[in-house]
Coordinates of C-alpha atoms and ligand atoms in Angstrom, one line a residue:
M1 CA 4.2 42.1 26.3
T2 CA 4.4 40.2 23.2
T3 CA 5.6 36.6 23.2
H4 CA 7.7 35.4 20.2
F5 CA 7.8 31.6 19.3
S6 CA 10.5 30.4 17.2
D7 CA 9.8 27.7 14.8
E8 CA 11.4 25.3 17.0
T9 CA 9.1 26.3 19.8
L10 CA 6.0 26.0 17.6
Q11 CA 7.3 22.6 16.3
S12 CA 7.8 21.2 19.9
K13 CA 4.3 22.3 20.7
L14 CA 2.7 20.0 18.1
D15 CA 0.9 17.3 19.9
L16 CA -1.8 15.7 17.8
L17 CA -3.9 12.5 18.6
V18 CA -5.8 11.1 15.5
L19 CA -8.0 8.1 15.1
G20 CA -7.7 6.6 11.7
I21 CA -10.3 4.1 9.9
E22 CA -9.4 1.9 7.0
S23 CA -12.1 -0.2 4.9
S24 CA -11.0 0.2 1.3
C25 CA -10.3 -3.5 0.6
D26 CA -10.9 -6.6 2.8
E27 CA -9.4 -5.4 6.1
T28 CA -11.6 -3.4 8.5
A29 CA -9.1 -1.5 10.7
A30 CA -8.9 1.5 13.2
S31 CA -5.8 2.9 14.9
V32 CA -5.1 5.8 17.3
L33 CA -1.8 7.5 16.7
R34 CA 0.0 10.3 18.5
Y35 CA 1.9 12.8 16.1
R36 CA 4.4 15.3 17.3
G37 CA 6.1 15.6 14.0
E38 CA 7.1 13.8 11.0
D39 CA 9.9 11.9 12.7
D40 CA 8.1 11.6 16.1
V41 CA 5.2 9.1 15.5
E42 CA 3.7 6.8 18.5
I43 CA 1.2 4.1 17.5
L44 CA -1.2 3.7 20.8
S45 CA -3.3 1.1 19.1
S46 CA -3.7 -0.7 15.6
I47 CA -6.6 -3.1 15.3
I48 CA -7.1 -5.2 12.0
A49 CA -9.8 -7.6 11.4
S50 CA -9.2 -9.6 8.3
Q51 CA -11.7 -11.1 6.0
D52 CA -9.7 -13.7 4.4
E53 CA -11.6 -16.6 5.6
A54 CA -15.0 -15.0 4.2
H55 CA -13.3 -14.5 0.8
A56 CA -11.2 -17.9 0.6
P57 CA -13.8 -20.0 -0.9
F58 CA -13.9 -17.6 -3.8
G59 CA -10.0 -17.4 -4.3
G60 CA -10.4 -13.5 -4.3
V61 CA -11.9 -10.5 -2.7
V62 CA -15.9 -10.3 -3.3
P63 CA -16.8 -6.6 -3.1
E64 CA -20.5 -7.4 -1.7
I65 CA -19.2 -9.7 1.1
A66 CA -16.4 -7.2 1.8
A67 CA -18.8 -4.2 2.1
R68 CA -21.3 -6.2 4.4
A69 CA -18.5 -7.3 6.8
H70 CA -16.9 -3.8 7.0
M71 CA -20.5 -2.5 8.1
Q72 CA -20.7 -5.2 10.8
K73 CA -17.4 -4.9 12.0
I74 CA -16.5 -1.2 11.8
D75 CA -18.0 0.1 15.1
G76 CA -16.5 -2.7 17.2
I77 CA -13.1 -2.3 15.9
V78 CA -13.2 1.6 16.3
E79 CA -14.2 0.9 20.1
Q80 CA -11.5 -1.7 20.6
A81 CA -8.7 0.8 19.0
M82 CA -10.0 3.5 21.6
D83 CA -10.0 1.2 24.3
V84 CA -6.4 -0.1 23.5
S85 CA -5.0 3.4 23.0
G86 CA -6.1 4.3 26.5
T87 CA -7.2 7.7 25.3
S88 CA -10.9 9.2 25.2
Y89 CA -12.9 10.2 22.2
E90 CA -13.0 13.9 23.7
S91 CA -9.1 14.0 23.7
L92 CA -8.8 13.2 19.9
S93 CA -7.5 16.0 17.7
G94 CA -9.3 14.5 14.6
I95 CA -10.7 11.6 12.8
A96 CA -9.2 10.3 9.6
A97 CA -10.6 7.7 7.3
T98 CA -9.7 6.2 3.8
S99 CA -12.0 8.1 1.3
G100 CA -10.6 6.2 -1.8
P101 CA -9.3 4.7 -3.9
G102 CA -10.9 1.2 -3.2
L103 CA -14.0 -1.0 -3.3
I104 CA -16.8 1.7 -3.0
G105 CA -19.0 0.0 -0.5
G106 CA -16.2 -0.6 2.0
V107 CA -14.8 2.9 1.5
I108 CA -18.4 4.3 2.4
S109 CA -18.5 2.2 5.5
G110 CA -15.3 3.7 7.0
L111 CA -15.9 7.1 5.8
L112 CA -19.5 7.1 7.2
A113 CA -18.3 5.9 10.6
A114 CA -15.5 8.8 10.6
K115 CA -18.1 11.5 9.6
G116 CA -20.5 10.4 12.3
L117 CA -17.8 10.7 15.0
A118 CA -16.4 14.1 13.4
L119 CA -20.0 15.4 13.8
A120 CA -20.9 14.1 17.2
L121 CA -17.5 15.2 18.6
D122 CA -17.2 18.2 16.7
K123 CA -13.6 17.3 15.6
P124 CA -12.0 17.8 12.2
L125 CA -12.4 15.3 9.5
L126 CA -9.4 14.1 7.4
A127 CA -10.3 12.3 4.1
V128 CA -7.2 10.1 3.4
N129 CA -6.0 8.9 0.0
H130 CA -5.2 5.1 0.8
L131 CA -2.2 5.3 -1.5
E132 CA -0.9 8.3 0.5
G133 CA -1.3 6.1 3.7
H134 CA 0.9 3.4 1.9
A135 CA 3.4 6.2 0.6
L136 CA 4.0 7.5 4.3
S137 CA 3.9 4.0 5.8
P138 CA 7.7 3.6 6.5
R139 CA 7.5 6.5 8.9
L140 CA 5.4 4.3 11.2
A141 CA 8.6 2.4 11.7
E142 CA 11.4 5.0 11.7
P143 CA 12.0 8.4 10.3
C144 CA 12.3 8.5 6.6
P145 CA 13.0 12.1 5.3
F146 CA 11.6 13.1 1.9
P147 CA 12.3 12.3 -0.9
Y148 CA 12.4 8.7 -1.3
L149 CA 11.5 6.3 -4.1
L150 CA 8.7 4.0 -3.2
L151 CA 7.7 0.6 -4.9
L152 CA 4.0 -0.3 -3.5
V153 CA 3.3 -3.7 -4.3
S154 CA -0.1 -5.1 -3.2
G155 CA -3.0 -7.0 -4.0
G156 CA -4.7 -3.8 -5.6
H157 CA -1.7 -1.6 -6.5
T158 CA 1.5 -1.8 -8.4
Q159 CA 3.3 1.7 -8.5
L160 CA 6.7 3.3 -8.4
L161 CA 6.4 6.7 -6.8
S162 CA 8.8 9.7 -6.0
V163 CA 7.5 10.6 -2.6
N164 CA 8.6 14.2 -2.7
G165 CA 6.7 15.7 0.2
L166 CA 3.3 15.6 1.8
G167 CA 0.7 15.7 -0.8
Y168 CA 3.4 15.8 -3.6
Y169 CA 3.9 12.6 -5.5
T170 CA 5.2 11.9 -8.9
R171 CA 4.0 8.7 -10.4
L172 CA 7.1 7.1 -12.3
G173 CA 5.4 3.7 -13.1
S174 CA 2.3 1.8 -12.7
T175 CA 0.9 -1.4 -13.8
V176 CA -1.1 -1.5 -17.2
D177 CA -3.2 -4.4 -16.1
D178 CA -3.0 -6.6 -13.1
A179 CA -1.3 -5.8 -9.8
A180 CA 1.6 -8.0 -8.8
G181 CA -0.4 -9.5 -5.6
E182 CA -3.4 -10.1 -8.0
A183 CA -0.9 -12.2 -10.1
F184 CA 0.2 -14.1 -7.1
D185 CA -3.5 -14.6 -6.0
K186 CA -4.8 -15.7 -9.4
S187 CA -1.9 -18.1 -10.0
A188 CA -2.5 -19.7 -6.7
K189 CA -6.0 -20.1 -7.7
V190 CA -5.2 -22.0 -10.9
M191 CA -3.1 -24.5 -9.1
G192 CA -5.4 -24.7 -6.1
L193 CA -2.8 -23.4 -3.7
G194 CA -5.3 -21.6 -1.5
F195 CA -6.0 -17.9 -0.7
P196 CA -4.5 -15.5 -0.1
G197 CA -2.1 -16.6 -2.9
G198 CA 1.1 -14.8 -2.1
P199 CA 2.2 -16.8 1.1
N200 CA 1.1 -20.0 -0.5
V201 CA 3.1 -19.5 -3.6
E202 CA 6.1 -18.6 -1.5
R203 CA 5.9 -21.7 0.7
W204 CA 5.6 -23.9 -2.6
A205 CA 8.5 -21.9 -4.2
A206 CA 10.8 -22.8 -1.5
K207 CA 10.7 -26.6 -2.7
G208 CA 11.0 -25.7 -6.3
D209 CA 13.6 -24.8 -9.0
P210 CA 13.2 -21.2 -10.1
K211 CA 14.8 -22.1 -13.7
S212 CA 12.5 -25.1 -14.5
V213 CA 9.8 -23.2 -16.2
K214 CA 10.1 -20.5 -18.9
L215 CA 8.0 -17.6 -18.0
P216 CA 8.0 -14.0 -19.7
R217 CA 9.4 -10.9 -18.2
P218 CA 6.9 -8.3 -19.5
F219 CA 8.3 -5.0 -20.5
K220 CA 12.0 -6.1 -19.9
G221 CA 14.3 -3.3 -21.4
R222 CA 11.6 -0.7 -22.3
D223 CA 12.4 2.7 -21.8
H224 CA 9.7 3.5 -19.0
A225 CA 8.8 2.2 -15.5
D226 CA 5.5 0.7 -16.1
F227 CA 4.6 -2.9 -15.4
S228 CA 2.3 -5.8 -17.0
F229 CA 1.4 -8.9 -15.1
A230 CA -1.5 -10.2 -17.2
G231 CA 0.7 -12.3 -19.5
L232 CA 2.7 -13.7 -16.8
K233 CA -0.6 -14.9 -15.3
T234 CA -1.7 -16.6 -18.3
A235 CA 1.6 -18.0 -18.8
V236 CA 1.4 -19.8 -15.4
A237 CA -2.0 -21.0 -16.3
R238 CA -0.7 -22.6 -19.6
A239 CA 2.4 -24.1 -17.7
W240 CA -0.1 -25.6 -15.2
E241 CA -2.4 -27.2 -17.9
A242 CA 0.6 -28.6 -19.7
S243 CA 2.1 -30.0 -16.5
E244 CA 1.4 -33.5 -14.8
Q245 CA -0.4 -31.2 -12.0
T246 CA 1.6 -32.8 -9.3
D247 CA 3.2 -31.3 -6.2
N248 CA 6.5 -31.2 -8.2
A249 CA 4.7 -29.1 -10.7
K250 CA 3.1 -26.8 -8.0
A251 CA 6.7 -26.2 -6.5
D252 CA 8.4 -25.6 -9.8
I253 CA 5.9 -23.1 -11.3
S254 CA 5.7 -21.3 -8.0
A255 CA 9.5 -21.0 -7.8
S256 CA 9.7 -19.9 -11.6
F257 CA 6.6 -17.5 -11.2
Q258 CA 8.2 -15.9 -8.0
R259 CA 11.4 -15.5 -9.7
A260 CA 9.8 -14.1 -12.8
V261 CA 7.8 -11.4 -10.6
S262 CA 11.1 -10.5 -8.8
D263 CA 12.8 -10.1 -11.9
V264 CA 10.3 -7.8 -13.3
L265 CA 9.9 -5.7 -10.2
A266 CA 13.7 -5.6 -10.0
E267 CA 14.2 -4.5 -13.5
R268 CA 11.4 -1.8 -13.7
T269 CA 12.4 -0.3 -10.2
G270 CA 15.9 0.0 -11.7
K271 CA 14.5 2.2 -14.4
A272 CA 12.6 4.3 -11.8
M273 CA 15.5 4.7 -9.8
A274 CA 17.4 6.4 -12.9
M275 CA 14.4 8.6 -13.2
F276 CA 14.4 9.3 -9.4
K277 CA 18.0 10.3 -9.6
D278 CA 17.5 12.5 -12.5
M279 CA 14.7 14.3 -10.3
H280 CA 16.6 14.5 -7.2
G281 CA 20.4 14.5 -8.1
D282 CA 22.4 13.9 -4.8
N283 CA 19.1 13.7 -2.5
A284 CA 18.0 10.6 -4.3
K285 CA 19.2 8.3 -1.6
R286 CA 16.5 6.2 -0.4
F287 CA 14.3 3.3 -1.7
V288 CA 11.4 2.0 0.3
V289 CA 9.2 -1.1 -0.7
A290 CA 5.7 -1.3 0.7
G291 CA 2.4 -3.3 0.4
G292 CA 1.6 -7.1 1.1
V293 CA 3.9 -8.4 -1.8
A294 CA 6.8 -6.6 0.1
A295 CA 6.5 -9.6 2.5
N296 CA 8.0 -12.0 0.1
K297 CA 11.5 -12.9 1.1
A298 CA 12.9 -13.7 -2.3
L299 CA 11.8 -10.4 -3.5
R300 CA 13.3 -8.7 -0.4
E301 CA 16.6 -10.1 -1.2
R302 CA 16.4 -9.1 -4.8
L303 CA 15.5 -5.3 -4.1
T304 CA 18.2 -5.2 -1.4
Q305 CA 20.9 -6.4 -4.1
L306 CA 19.3 -3.7 -6.5
A307 CA 19.5 -0.8 -3.9
T308 CA 22.9 -1.7 -2.9
S309 CA 24.3 -1.8 -6.5
K310 CA 22.8 1.7 -7.3
G311 CA 24.1 3.2 -4.1
M312 CA 20.7 3.6 -2.4
S313 CA 19.6 2.7 1.0
F314 CA 16.8 0.1 1.3
F315 CA 14.2 0.0 3.7
A316 CA 11.1 -2.4 3.8
P317 CA 9.0 -1.4 6.7
P318 CA 7.8 -4.5 9.2
L319 CA 4.9 -6.4 7.6
K320 CA 2.2 -5.2 9.8
F321 CA 2.9 -1.7 8.2
C322 CA 3.2 -3.2 4.7
T323 CA -0.1 -4.6 4.5
D324 CA -3.4 -2.6 4.9
N325 CA -3.8 -1.1 8.4
A326 CA -5.2 2.1 10.0
A327 CA -2.0 3.3 11.6
M328 CA -0.9 4.6 8.2
I329 CA -4.2 6.3 7.6
A330 CA -4.1 7.9 11.0
L331 CA -0.6 9.1 10.2
A332 CA -1.5 10.5 6.7
G333 CA -4.5 12.2 8.6
A334 CA -2.4 13.6 11.1
A335 CA 0.3 14.9 8.6
K336 CA -2.6 16.8 6.9
L337 CA -4.1 18.2 10.1
A338 CA -0.7 19.5 11.1
A339 CA -0.6 21.2 7.6
G340 CA -4.0 22.6 8.0
Q341 CA -5.7 20.4 5.5
T342 CA -9.0 19.3 7.0
D343 CA -12.2 18.1 4.9
E344 CA -15.8 19.1 4.8
L345 CA -18.4 16.6 6.0
G346 CA -19.6 16.3 2.6
V347 CA -16.6 14.9 1.2
K348 CA -17.2 12.0 -1.2
A349 CA -15.9 8.4 -1.3
R350 CA -13.7 7.9 -4.5
P351 CA -13.3 4.4 -6.0
R352 CA -10.8 6.1 -8.3
W353 CA -8.1 8.7 -6.8
P354 CA -4.7 8.7 -8.3
L355 CA -1.9 10.4 -6.2
D356 CA -0.4 12.1 -9.2
N357 CA -3.4 13.2 -11.2
A358 CA -1.3 14.9 -13.9
A359 CA 0.5 11.7 -14.6
A360 CA -2.6 9.5 -14.4
K361 CA -4.4 11.4 -17.1
A362 CA -1.5 12.0 -19.3
N363 CA -0.6 8.4 -19.2
P364 CA -3.6 6.3 -18.0
A365 CA -1.5 3.2 -17.2
S366 CA -4.3 1.5 -15.5
G367 CA -8.1 1.9 -15.1
Y368 CA -8.8 5.1 -17.0
G369 CA -12.3 5.1 -17.9
K370 CA -15.6 7.2 -17.4
K371 CA -14.9 7.8 -13.9
G372 CA -11.3 9.1 -14.4
P373 CA -7.9 7.7 -13.7
K374 CA -7.5 5.2 -10.6
S375 CA -3.8 5.2 -10.2
Ligands
LIG401 O1 -1.3 -4.9 0.9 P1 -2.3 -5.9 0.9 O2 -2.4 -6.5 2.3 O3 -3.8 -5.5 0.6 C1 -4.0 -4.7 -0.6 O4 -4.0 -5.4 -1.7 O5 -4.0 -3.5 -0.4 O6 -1.7 -6.9 0.0 C2 -2.3 -8.2 -0.1 C3 -1.7 -9.0 -1.5 C4 -2.2 -10.1 -1.8 O7 -2.3 -10.3 -3.2 C5 -1.1 -11.2 -1.2 O8 -1.3 -12.5 -2.1 C6 0.0 -10.6 -1.4 O9 -0.2 -9.3 -1.0 N1 1.1 -11.3 -0.4 C7 2.2 -11.7 -0.8 C8 2.9 -12.4 0.4 N2 2.0 -12.1 1.3 C9 1.0 -11.4 0.9 N3 2.8 -11.9 -2.0 C10 3.9 -12.6 -2.3 N4 4.6 -13.2 -1.2 C11 4.0 -13.0 -0.1 N5 4.7 -13.7 1.0
LIG402 ZN1 -3.5 -1.2 0.4

């Protein structure tokens, strides 16, 4: 007798349990996630060890310190994630780890841990692009059907992507120099506000006047959706030097800087929305912001207004899914596994790994060098 399964039956049979590992910047993280389809995701554990304290004295992430910390912490964090999830190593369907882009020492630590587990347990290895993790992250909180426009704003990345489908991304814009979070961190450092800069700048900004200091809006009106933040950062340094360097100056410069970044991100996103609508027509309905800078309330408000004015729905996932975490890596790994895309144990860690390779090569907005395009 032959048994026939409809697509629906096959879909309902999908039940994957994936361990994810993240170590590409300054968070060592592990997570176990159950995946029964793209709109049926359950996070069983998500453990994150931040290295903020180790990097704080330097006002930024120091790669050597990060790599050592990842190596020391990774085994314990994985064990904790397994414990909290209440599942066993044997029951895992696959092991996912960030294999780029990022600080190479950290990426190697996490990827090696995943390779060791995959080998010992004889389970599939899933080498995940960190940016793909961010791109799929809204699905950790709620179903988010393709396609959607994603603004990814973190300490390492500032990009606008059309998320068309798994493994299918179109880069609409990218920073040509610093990431938005980097601009927050460096501005905070100049004014001595502490690390990480974003939350401190936001706190000071609440007490200042956003119109008090004139700052540039790089690329405003340009007919593309790229960003530039280096000039803004320099303008903040100049304004600080020229000021009385009082608490009032800290508040006013922070408020003016935050307003400038929000203006730039909203204006550039507006351009990308038009491109996204050209690509997807009536299907261009959703806009998502993710990454650490998406925690900024003034920015969220600004982007909400923008989306409403353009007739798009707006979604900012909870902060724990915006900043670096391993649940998004487990999710991307599970989606790859469901699509039959597993990796060899010999897969390499990659400091650079654009999601849209063609666009990164044709228009190397950031970091195109001997090793190839970064974003
Ligand atoms: O996504 P994330 O945790 O790590 C990566 O860089 O991948 O983002 C960290 C960045 C830092 O630059 C931090 O200053 C910024 O996000 N950030 C903020 C806020 N909270 C974190 N920027 C502006 N406002 C905030 N409230
Ligand atoms: Zn990230």
